[in-house]
Structure formats: structure tokens, C-alpha cells
Amino acid sequence: MKNYDVVIIGAGASGLMCALTAGQRGRSILILDHTDRVGNKILVSGGGSCNFTNLYLDAEHYISGNPHFCKSALSRFSQYDFISLVEKYHVSYQERQLGQLFCNGNSVEILNFLLEECRLSGVKNLNRCTIKKIEKDNSFTVITNSEDYVTESLVIATGGLSMPTIGATGFGYEVAEQFGLKVQSRQPGLVPLTFSNDDLENYSDLSGISIDVDVSCNGQSFREALLFTHKGVSGPAVLQISNYWQPGEEVVINLLPNINLTETIKQWQKERPKMELKNLIGELLTRRVAHRWLELWYHNKPVNQYNEKEINEVADIFHVWRIRPSGTEGYKVAEVTRGGIDTDELSSKTFEARKMKGLYFIGEVVDVTGWLGGYNLQWAWSSGYCAGQFV
Ligand SMILES: Cc1cc2nc3c(=O)[nH]c(=O)nc-3n(C[C@H](O)[C@H](O)[C@H](O)COP(=O)(O)OP(=O)(O)OC[C@H]3O[C@@H](n4cnc5c(N)ncnc54)[C@H](O)[C@@H]3O)c2cc1C
């Protein structure tokens, strides 16, 4: 048996940040991971360019059973703290839209400096390690396929369920249950939504078309791009709203968020009276979507032939498109897992389990889910750093 001050299970974003922070405090650290390389999700993040944080970091951009839980960690290790690290290693980056910071080069640059910081603090890292069992006596014993490790501080940083192909498992939830901690139900988050059978028939051939929309569900709305897919809808607006959607619920989409269609049609009646409505709306939206909507939901004719009531009805079908998704595309493609270890079970300062001294949970495994745009990695950095100060 080998002894370490801290054993971290999961060599992803939060585990590495916790390791390097605790390592800098002189603690002896071992990170265990069952895959053959560390930081798989960092590597695939942001389409390979890692959207590593967001300038507009705010607790309101996170979903959790307790919306206040994330505040302390986000303020103790903020976007600027991570940016300092990025700049220390001369990684060039840019702000894209909505405060999202991406590497100009490759995500591997982020992973490399995390590994370098771990190396400098003497962190030991073991891959292809299967955890068979965790036992608790005075200390924790982690029984693996190779050796057994004893530690006073055991950190669970195994992430969520999304993308099992690159290493995701439900291990963290099982450990929580083993020690009697409550776990909130899990659902895929930041995930494309799938059409019902009727909608599939109506819209699946629009696959590939992207439009700027306003999408709403459960009192939350996002103004970003929607992408039609052959299974349903995706794109940033839909991924964002998927975090708020519950099975069976309706999603409302405004296809012309910039325009008051009622007023615009009245204007057209004066200026372009003989033009067919579908072609005029096609100039604002895409032609195929405008034509399809009028084929499906209204009658098309020259614009001067619509009366007041009809104008309002036409405006409604474009401003208020209601869909009731049949589901999501699931963990195979989801960027995150909503739900997880109940935040009531953890200290928001140290991430230690209230019921089990020495056991910590950090990162995505906890019931804190960020918006699209660098928020989830920032949560991993912030929670990893805070736990790293205490383990
Ligand atoms: C395709 C994709 C793109 C993304 N892009 C972004 C982005 O650009 N910006 C952003 O903010 N967020 C992004 N995310 C989300 C972000 O990557 C995660 O929220 C973040 O990595 C979570 O960090 P974590 O440390 O909690 O878990 P992870 O980074 O998932 O790390 C968990 C680690 O635990 C290991 N593990 C799991 N089970 C076991 C087990 N049983 N035994 C041993 N080890 C185990 C895994 O192999 C993994 O190494 C993206 C996610 C995906 C899937």
C-alpha cells in the first residue's frame, strides 16, 4: 500500500486544477484515471480550441439546486485567475462572441500548462487505472487493478456522464451513494433536441439551415443561432435552452426576433403590394424556411390581399413557433450533465462532504451546470482550485 496526502480520482479539468493547487502547498498528490490519457474533455472542448472561460462570469449563468452555491468558488478563483495562468504560459487567445475566450491555437496548449504546473509541484499521475473499491477506516483506501492507495483526503473529480466514448462514467455518483450523500437526478445538458414524429416529417429536410432566433422555455430565453438537423434542432440557442427544458415541455421559438412582422407586412402592403408574402418573408428569413412555414401553416398570396386578422395570424406563426421535443440526442453528444451531487451535501468553501470528513467532490459531478460559453470549464477550474486549498 502507498500513502499520499491526497488521492484525486479523475484527471480532467477539475482534478488537474485541484492537483496543481494542492501540490503547490507541498501536499503529496496522486491522480488516478481509467483512460490512457489525461484531460480528454479539455482536448475536445471548444471544437479543439478550448473555450476556457468567459469574461461575463456570473452565478446567474449556472443552474443548480442551490443557485448561491457556486458564488464563493467563482469569486475565489475567477476568470481573471485562469486568464493569468493562460498568459503566464503565453497561450494566445481571443474573445469570440458573448465574452467567450478561446485559444487561437489548440486546446492541448491549455492541457500542457496544467500538466507542467502539476509536474512542477511533484504531482504523480497514473492512467489506465481501474478503481475497484473505496474503503473507509480512519483513512480512505482506494483499491485499484494495480496497487492500493491510502489517503486522508480523497477527491472525486470524475465529471459527468456526457461522452462515454472519451471516458465519462457515473463513478462519482456511485461513490456519493456509497457514503450516503444525496444525488440529484441527471439529464443530458447543452444537447440538441429531437423532433416529435410530426415535426420530423415537417422539418427534417431543412437540416443544415441556421437562423438567428430567440428561444424560450421555463422563463429563460436565449438569442443565438438555431440549426436545423435531420433529427431536430441544435445550435447555440438550442443547446443553451436544453439546460432549462424538461421532458414533455414546450419550447417557444421566435424566428424573426429583430422584426415586428405585423408592422413589416403593413409596410409591404404599401410599398410592394403585388409581391407574394412567402417571397417577402423569405428575404428576412431564409427562403426555404419562409416557404415551408406558409405551406404548412397558412395560405400564401400577394401581400396586399391579407386583412388585419390574417396579418396578425401570419406574424404569430413566425414569432411563436412552438415545438414539443420528443427528447434530446443524449449523453453521446451532450456537452454536460445536469444534476449530480446535491450541493447541500458539500461545503461551498472546501467542497468537502459534510457527512464524510476527507471526501471531496469537484467539477461537473456536482449539481452545478453552466451555460454554453466557457462556464463549465471555469466551474471545473474554480471548484478544483478551492478544494486544492484545503485537501
Ligand atoms: C465535446 C465537448 C466540448 C466541450 N467544450 C467546452 C468548452 O469549450 N468550454 C467549457 O467551458 N466546457 C466545455 N465542455 C464541458 C467541459 O469539458 C466539462 O464540463 C469539464 O471538462 C468538466 O470537468 P471535470 O473535471 O468535472 O470532468 P472531466 O473533464 O470530464 O474529467 C473527468 C475525468 O474523470 C475520469 N473518470 C471518469 N470515470 C472514471 C473512473 N471510473 N475511474 C477513473 N477515472 C474516471 C475521466 O476519464 C476524466 O479524465 C465540453 C464538453 C464536451 C463533451
Coordinates of C-alpha atoms and ligand atoms in Angstrom, one line a residue:
M1 CA 0.0 0.0 0.0
K2 CA 1.2 3.5 -0.8
N3 CA 0.3 6.6 1.1
Y4 CA -0.4 10.0 -0.3
D5 CA -1.7 13.2 1.4
V6 CA -4.3 13.5 -1.4
V7 CA -5.7 11.0 -4.0
I8 CA -7.7 12.5 -6.8
I9 CA -9.8 10.3 -9.0
G10 CA -10.3 11.8 -12.4
A11 CA -7.5 13.6 -14.4
G12 CA -9.8 16.1 -16.1
A13 CA -10.1 19.9 -15.8
S14 CA -11.1 20.0 -12.1
G15 CA -8.8 17.1 -11.0
L16 CA -5.7 18.7 -12.6
M17 CA -6.5 22.1 -11.1
C18 CA -7.0 20.6 -7.7
A19 CA -3.8 18.6 -8.0
L20 CA -1.6 21.6 -9.0
T21 CA -3.1 23.8 -6.3
A22 CA -2.6 21.3 -3.5
G23 CA 0.8 20.3 -5.0
Q24 CA 1.9 23.9 -4.7
R25 CA 1.1 23.8 -1.0
G26 CA 3.5 20.9 -0.6
R27 CA 1.0 18.1 -0.4
S28 CA 1.9 14.7 -1.9
I29 CA -0.7 14.1 -4.7
L30 CA -1.7 11.1 -6.8
I31 CA -4.2 11.4 -9.6
L32 CA -5.8 8.3 -11.0
D33 CA -7.7 8.0 -14.2
H34 CA -9.0 4.9 -16.0
T35 CA -8.4 6.2 -19.6
D36 CA -5.0 6.2 -21.3
R37 CA -4.6 9.9 -21.5
V38 CA -5.4 12.9 -19.2
G39 CA -7.7 15.8 -20.0
N40 CA -9.7 14.2 -22.8
K41 CA -12.5 16.7 -22.5
I42 CA -10.2 19.7 -22.4
L43 CA -8.8 18.4 -25.7
V44 CA -12.2 18.2 -27.4
S45 CA -13.6 21.3 -25.8
G46 CA -14.5 24.3 -27.9
G47 CA -14.2 22.3 -31.1
G48 CA -10.5 21.7 -30.3
S49 CA -9.8 25.4 -29.4
C50 CA -11.0 25.2 -25.8
N51 CA -13.4 27.9 -24.7
F52 CA -11.6 28.0 -21.4
T53 CA -13.6 30.8 -19.6
N54 CA -16.0 33.6 -20.1
L55 CA -15.4 37.3 -19.4
Y56 CA -19.0 37.7 -18.1
L57 CA -18.7 35.1 -15.4
D58 CA -21.7 35.3 -13.1
A59 CA -23.5 32.9 -10.8
E60 CA -26.7 33.6 -12.9
H61 CA -25.1 31.7 -15.7
Y62 CA -25.2 28.4 -13.7
I63 CA -28.1 26.1 -12.9
S64 CA -28.1 24.3 -9.6
G65 CA -30.5 23.2 -6.8
N66 CA -28.9 26.0 -4.8
P67 CA -28.1 28.9 -7.1
H68 CA -25.9 30.5 -4.5
F69 CA -23.6 27.5 -4.0
C70 CA -21.2 28.4 -6.9
K71 CA -20.7 32.0 -5.9
S72 CA -17.9 31.6 -3.4
A73 CA -15.7 29.4 -5.6
L74 CA -16.3 31.6 -8.7
S75 CA -15.2 34.6 -6.8
R76 CA -12.2 32.9 -5.1
F77 CA -10.9 31.6 -8.4
S78 CA -12.3 33.8 -11.2
Q79 CA -12.0 34.0 -14.9
Y80 CA -9.1 36.5 -14.4
D81 CA -7.2 34.0 -12.3
F82 CA -7.4 31.5 -15.1
I83 CA -6.5 34.1 -17.7
S84 CA -3.4 34.9 -15.6
L85 CA -2.3 31.3 -15.9
V86 CA -3.0 31.3 -19.7
E87 CA -0.9 34.4 -20.1
K88 CA 1.9 33.1 -17.9
Y89 CA 2.3 30.3 -20.4
H90 CA 2.0 32.7 -23.4
V91 CA -1.0 30.9 -24.8
S92 CA -2.6 33.2 -27.4
Y93 CA -6.3 33.6 -27.1
Q94 CA -9.2 35.7 -28.4
E95 CA -12.6 36.8 -27.3
R96 CA -15.3 35.5 -29.7
Q97 CA -18.9 36.4 -29.0
L98 CA -20.6 37.0 -25.6
G99 CA -17.3 37.1 -23.7
Q100 CA -16.2 33.6 -24.7
L101 CA -12.4 33.2 -24.6
F102 CA -10.9 30.6 -26.9
C103 CA -7.3 29.6 -27.7
N104 CA -6.1 30.8 -31.0
G105 CA -4.3 27.6 -31.4
N106 CA -5.2 24.2 -29.9
S107 CA -6.7 23.0 -26.6
V108 CA -3.6 21.0 -26.0
E109 CA -1.8 24.2 -25.0
I110 CA -4.1 24.5 -22.0
L111 CA -3.7 20.9 -21.1
N112 CA 0.1 21.2 -21.4
F113 CA 0.5 24.1 -19.0
L114 CA -1.8 22.3 -16.4
L115 CA 0.4 19.3 -16.7
E116 CA 3.5 21.4 -16.4
E117 CA 2.2 23.0 -13.2
C118 CA 1.4 19.6 -11.9
R119 CA 4.9 18.4 -12.8
L120 CA 6.5 21.4 -11.0
S121 CA 4.5 20.6 -7.9
G122 CA 5.5 16.9 -7.9
V123 CA 2.0 15.5 -8.7
K124 CA 2.0 11.8 -9.6
N125 CA -0.3 10.7 -12.3
L126 CA -1.4 7.2 -13.1
N127 CA -3.5 6.3 -16.2
R128 CA -5.3 3.1 -17.2
C129 CA -6.1 2.6 -13.6
T130 CA -9.4 0.8 -12.7
I131 CA -10.8 1.7 -9.3
K132 CA -12.2 -1.5 -7.9
K133 CA -13.3 -0.3 -4.5
I134 CA -13.0 2.5 -1.9
E135 CA -12.8 1.6 1.7
K136 CA -13.0 3.9 4.7
D137 CA -11.4 3.2 8.0
N138 CA -9.5 6.1 9.7
S139 CA -8.3 6.9 6.2
F140 CA -9.6 6.1 2.7
T141 CA -8.2 3.1 0.8
V142 CA -8.5 3.1 -2.9
I143 CA -8.2 -0.4 -4.2
T144 CA -7.2 -0.5 -7.9
N145 CA -6.3 -3.0 -10.5
S146 CA -2.6 -2.3 -9.8
E147 CA -1.9 -1.1 -6.2
D148 CA -3.9 0.1 -3.3
Y149 CA -3.5 3.7 -2.1
V150 CA -4.2 5.1 1.3
T151 CA -5.1 8.8 1.9
E152 CA -6.7 11.2 4.3
S153 CA -8.1 13.3 1.5
L154 CA -10.0 11.7 -1.4
V155 CA -11.1 13.9 -4.2
I156 CA -13.7 12.7 -6.7
A157 CA -13.3 14.6 -9.9
T158 CA -14.8 12.1 -12.3
G159 CA -17.0 14.5 -14.2
G160 CA -20.5 13.8 -15.6
L161 CA -22.0 11.2 -17.9
S162 CA -21.6 13.0 -21.2
M163 CA -19.4 11.4 -23.9
P164 CA -18.7 8.0 -22.5
T165 CA -16.5 7.3 -25.6
I166 CA -13.8 9.6 -24.1
G167 CA -14.0 8.3 -20.5
A168 CA -17.2 9.5 -18.8
T169 CA -18.7 7.2 -16.2
G170 CA -21.2 7.5 -13.4
F171 CA -18.4 6.6 -10.9
G172 CA -18.7 9.9 -8.9
Y173 CA -22.4 9.4 -8.2
E174 CA -21.8 5.8 -7.0
V175 CA -19.2 7.0 -4.6
A176 CA -21.6 9.6 -3.3
E177 CA -24.2 7.0 -2.8
Q178 CA -21.8 4.6 -1.1
F179 CA -21.2 7.3 1.5
G180 CA -24.9 8.2 1.9
L181 CA -24.8 11.6 0.0
K182 CA -27.9 12.7 -1.9
V183 CA -27.5 12.9 -5.7
Q184 CA -29.9 14.9 -7.8
S185 CA -31.3 13.2 -10.9
R186 CA -29.2 13.6 -14.0
Q187 CA -30.1 14.7 -17.5
P188 CA -28.0 15.5 -20.6
G189 CA -27.4 19.2 -20.8
L190 CA -26.1 21.5 -23.7
V191 CA -27.6 19.0 -26.0
P192 CA -29.5 19.0 -29.3
L193 CA -33.3 18.5 -29.0
T194 CA -35.1 15.9 -31.2
F195 CA -38.4 16.5 -33.1
S196 CA -41.6 14.6 -32.4
N197 CA -42.6 12.3 -35.4
D198 CA -44.9 15.0 -36.8
D199 CA -42.3 17.7 -36.6
L200 CA -39.7 15.3 -38.1
E201 CA -42.0 15.0 -41.2
N202 CA -42.4 18.7 -41.4
Y203 CA -38.9 20.0 -40.9
S204 CA -36.2 17.3 -41.1
D205 CA -35.3 18.2 -44.7
L206 CA -34.4 21.7 -43.5
S207 CA -31.3 20.1 -42.0
G208 CA -28.3 22.3 -42.3
I209 CA -30.1 25.7 -42.2
S210 CA -29.1 28.0 -39.5
I211 CA -31.1 31.1 -38.3
D212 CA -30.8 33.7 -35.6
V213 CA -33.7 33.1 -33.2
D214 CA -34.9 33.8 -29.7
V215 CA -35.7 30.6 -28.0
S216 CA -37.6 30.3 -24.6
C217 CA -38.5 27.7 -22.1
N218 CA -39.4 27.9 -18.4
G219 CA -38.9 31.6 -18.1
Q220 CA -35.4 31.6 -19.7
S221 CA -34.6 32.8 -23.2
F222 CA -31.5 32.9 -25.4
R223 CA -30.9 34.9 -28.5
E224 CA -28.4 32.9 -30.6
A225 CA -28.3 30.7 -33.7
L226 CA -30.6 27.7 -34.2
L227 CA -29.5 24.9 -36.5
F228 CA -32.0 22.5 -38.1
T229 CA -30.6 18.9 -38.0
H230 CA -32.0 15.8 -39.6
K231 CA -33.2 14.7 -36.1
G232 CA -34.4 18.1 -34.6
V233 CA -32.8 21.4 -33.6
S234 CA -29.3 22.3 -32.4
G235 CA -27.0 25.3 -32.5
P236 CA -26.1 27.5 -29.5
A237 CA -29.6 28.8 -28.8
V238 CA -31.0 25.3 -28.5
L239 CA -28.0 23.9 -26.6
Q240 CA -28.5 26.7 -24.1
I241 CA -32.2 26.2 -23.7
S242 CA -31.8 22.4 -23.3
N243 CA -30.4 23.1 -19.9
Y244 CA -33.8 24.5 -18.8
W245 CA -36.0 22.1 -20.7
Q246 CA -37.7 19.1 -19.0
P247 CA -39.2 16.2 -20.9
G248 CA -42.7 16.8 -22.2
E249 CA -42.3 20.6 -22.1
E250 CA -42.8 23.0 -24.9
V251 CA -40.0 25.2 -26.4
V252 CA -41.1 28.5 -28.0
I253 CA -39.0 30.0 -30.8
N254 CA -39.3 33.4 -32.3
L255 CA -37.9 33.0 -35.9
L256 CA -37.8 36.8 -36.5
P257 CA -36.7 38.3 -33.2
N258 CA -35.4 41.5 -34.8
I259 CA -38.6 42.3 -36.6
N260 CA -42.2 43.3 -35.9
L261 CA -43.7 41.2 -38.7
T262 CA -47.2 42.8 -38.4
E263 CA -45.8 46.2 -39.0
T264 CA -43.5 45.0 -41.7
I265 CA -46.3 43.3 -43.6
K266 CA -48.3 46.6 -43.5
Q267 CA -45.3 48.4 -44.8
W268 CA -45.0 45.9 -47.7
Q269 CA -48.7 46.4 -48.5
K270 CA -47.9 50.0 -49.2
E271 CA -44.5 49.6 -50.9
R272 CA -44.6 46.1 -52.6
P273 CA -48.3 45.2 -52.8
K274 CA -48.2 42.6 -55.6
M275 CA -45.3 40.6 -54.1
E276 CA -46.2 37.2 -52.7
L277 CA -45.9 37.0 -48.9
K278 CA -43.7 33.9 -48.9
N279 CA -41.1 35.6 -51.0
L280 CA -41.1 38.8 -48.9
I281 CA -40.6 36.8 -45.7
G282 CA -38.0 34.7 -47.5
E283 CA -35.9 37.9 -47.8
L284 CA -35.9 38.2 -44.0
L285 CA -35.6 34.6 -43.0
T286 CA -34.2 32.0 -45.4
R287 CA -36.4 31.3 -48.4
R288 CA -36.8 27.6 -47.6
V289 CA -38.0 28.2 -44.1
A290 CA -40.4 31.0 -45.1
H291 CA -41.9 28.9 -47.8
R292 CA -42.2 25.9 -45.6
W293 CA -43.9 27.8 -42.8
L294 CA -46.5 29.2 -45.2
E295 CA -47.1 25.9 -46.9
L296 CA -47.6 24.2 -43.5
W297 CA -49.4 26.8 -41.5
Y298 CA -51.1 29.5 -43.7
H299 CA -52.1 30.4 -47.2
N300 CA -49.7 32.3 -49.4
K301 CA -50.9 35.1 -51.7
P302 CA -49.9 38.6 -52.8
V303 CA -49.3 40.7 -49.7
N304 CA -52.0 43.3 -50.4
Q305 CA -54.7 40.6 -50.1
Y306 CA -54.2 40.0 -46.3
N307 CA -56.6 41.6 -43.9
E308 CA -55.7 42.8 -40.4
K309 CA -56.7 39.5 -38.7
E310 CA -54.7 37.4 -41.2
I311 CA -51.6 39.7 -40.8
N312 CA -51.7 39.0 -37.1
E313 CA -52.1 35.3 -37.6
V314 CA -49.2 35.2 -40.0
A315 CA -47.0 37.2 -37.6
D316 CA -47.8 34.7 -34.9
I317 CA -46.7 31.7 -36.8
F318 CA -43.2 33.2 -37.3
H319 CA -42.9 34.9 -33.9
V320 CA -44.3 32.0 -31.9
W321 CA -43.2 28.6 -33.2
R322 CA -44.0 26.0 -30.6
I323 CA -42.3 22.6 -30.5
R324 CA -42.6 19.8 -28.0
P325 CA -39.3 17.9 -28.4
S326 CA -39.5 14.1 -28.1
G327 CA -36.2 14.2 -26.2
T328 CA -32.6 15.0 -26.6
E329 CA -29.7 13.4 -28.5
G330 CA -28.5 12.1 -25.2
Y331 CA -25.1 11.7 -23.4
K332 CA -23.4 10.6 -26.6
V333 CA -23.3 14.2 -27.8
A334 CA -24.3 16.3 -24.7
E335 CA -21.6 18.7 -23.5
V336 CA -22.5 18.4 -19.9
T337 CA -24.6 16.5 -17.3
R338 CA -27.2 18.5 -15.4
G339 CA -27.8 17.4 -11.8
G340 CA -25.3 15.5 -9.7
I341 CA -24.1 15.5 -6.1
D342 CA -26.6 17.6 -4.1
T343 CA -24.9 20.9 -3.1
D344 CA -26.4 20.7 0.3
E345 CA -24.1 17.8 1.0
L346 CA -20.9 19.8 0.3
S347 CA -19.2 22.9 1.8
S348 CA -19.2 25.6 -0.8
K349 CA -15.8 26.7 0.6
T350 CA -13.9 23.5 0.6
F351 CA -16.1 21.0 -1.4
E352 CA -15.7 18.5 1.4
A353 CA -18.7 16.3 2.1
R354 CA -20.5 17.5 5.3
K355 CA -21.2 13.9 6.3
M356 CA -17.8 12.4 5.5
K357 CA -14.6 14.2 6.5
G358 CA -11.9 13.9 4.0
L359 CA -14.1 13.2 1.0
Y360 CA -14.4 16.0 -1.7
F361 CA -16.4 16.3 -4.9
I362 CA -15.4 18.9 -7.5
G363 CA -16.3 19.8 -11.1
E364 CA -19.2 18.6 -13.2
V365 CA -20.0 15.7 -10.9
V366 CA -21.5 18.3 -8.6
D367 CA -25.0 19.7 -9.2
V368 CA -23.8 22.9 -10.9
T369 CA -24.2 23.2 -14.6
G370 CA -23.0 26.2 -16.6
W371 CA -24.3 27.9 -19.8
L372 CA -22.5 27.3 -23.0
G373 CA -19.5 29.6 -23.4
G374 CA -16.7 28.6 -21.1
Y375 CA -18.7 28.5 -17.9
N376 CA -18.3 24.7 -17.3
L377 CA -14.6 24.7 -17.6
Q378 CA -14.4 27.7 -15.3
W379 CA -16.5 25.8 -12.8
A380 CA -14.0 23.0 -13.0
W381 CA -11.1 25.4 -12.5
S382 CA -12.8 27.3 -9.6
S383 CA -14.0 24.2 -7.7
G384 CA -10.7 22.4 -8.3
Y385 CA -8.7 25.4 -7.0
C386 CA -10.9 25.8 -3.9
A387 CA -10.7 22.2 -2.9
G388 CA -7.0 22.2 -3.7
Q389 CA -6.6 24.9 -1.0
F390 CA -8.0 22.6 1.7
V391 CA -7.1 19.0 0.9
Ligands
LIG1 C1 -17.5 18.0 -26.8 C2 -17.4 18.8 -25.6 C3 -17.0 20.1 -25.7 C4 -16.9 21.0 -24.6 N1 -16.5 22.3 -24.7 C5 -16.4 23.1 -23.7 C6 -15.9 24.4 -23.8 O1 -15.4 24.8 -24.8 N2 -15.9 25.2 -22.7 C7 -16.4 24.8 -21.5 O2 -16.4 25.5 -20.5 N3 -16.9 23.5 -21.3 C8 -16.9 22.6 -22.4 N4 -17.3 21.4 -22.2 C9 -17.6 20.9 -20.8 C10 -16.4 20.7 -20.0 O3 -15.4 20.0 -20.8 C11 -16.6 19.9 -18.8 O4 -17.7 20.5 -18.0 C12 -15.4 19.8 -17.9 O5 -14.4 19.1 -18.6 C13 -15.7 19.0 -16.6 O6 -14.5 18.9 -15.9 P1 -14.4 17.7 -14.8 O7 -13.0 17.8 -14.3 O8 -15.5 17.8 -13.8 O9 -14.6 16.4 -15.6 P2 -13.8 15.8 -16.9 O10 -13.0 16.9 -17.5 O11 -14.8 15.1 -17.7 O12 -12.8 14.8 -16.2 C14 -13.3 13.6 -15.6 C15 -12.1 12.6 -15.6 O13 -12.5 11.5 -14.8 C16 -12.1 10.3 -15.4 N5 -13.0 9.2 -15.0 C17 -14.3 9.1 -15.2 N6 -14.8 8.0 -14.6 C18 -13.7 7.4 -14.0 C19 -13.5 6.2 -13.3 N7 -14.5 5.3 -13.0 N8 -12.2 5.9 -12.8 C20 -11.2 6.7 -13.1 N9 -11.3 7.9 -13.8 C21 -12.5 8.2 -14.2 C22 -12.3 10.6 -16.9 O14 -11.6 9.8 -17.7 C23 -11.9 12.1 -17.0 O15 -10.5 12.1 -17.3 C24 -17.3 20.5 -23.3 C25 -17.7 19.2 -23.2 C26 -17.8 18.3 -24.3 C27 -18.2 16.9 -24.1

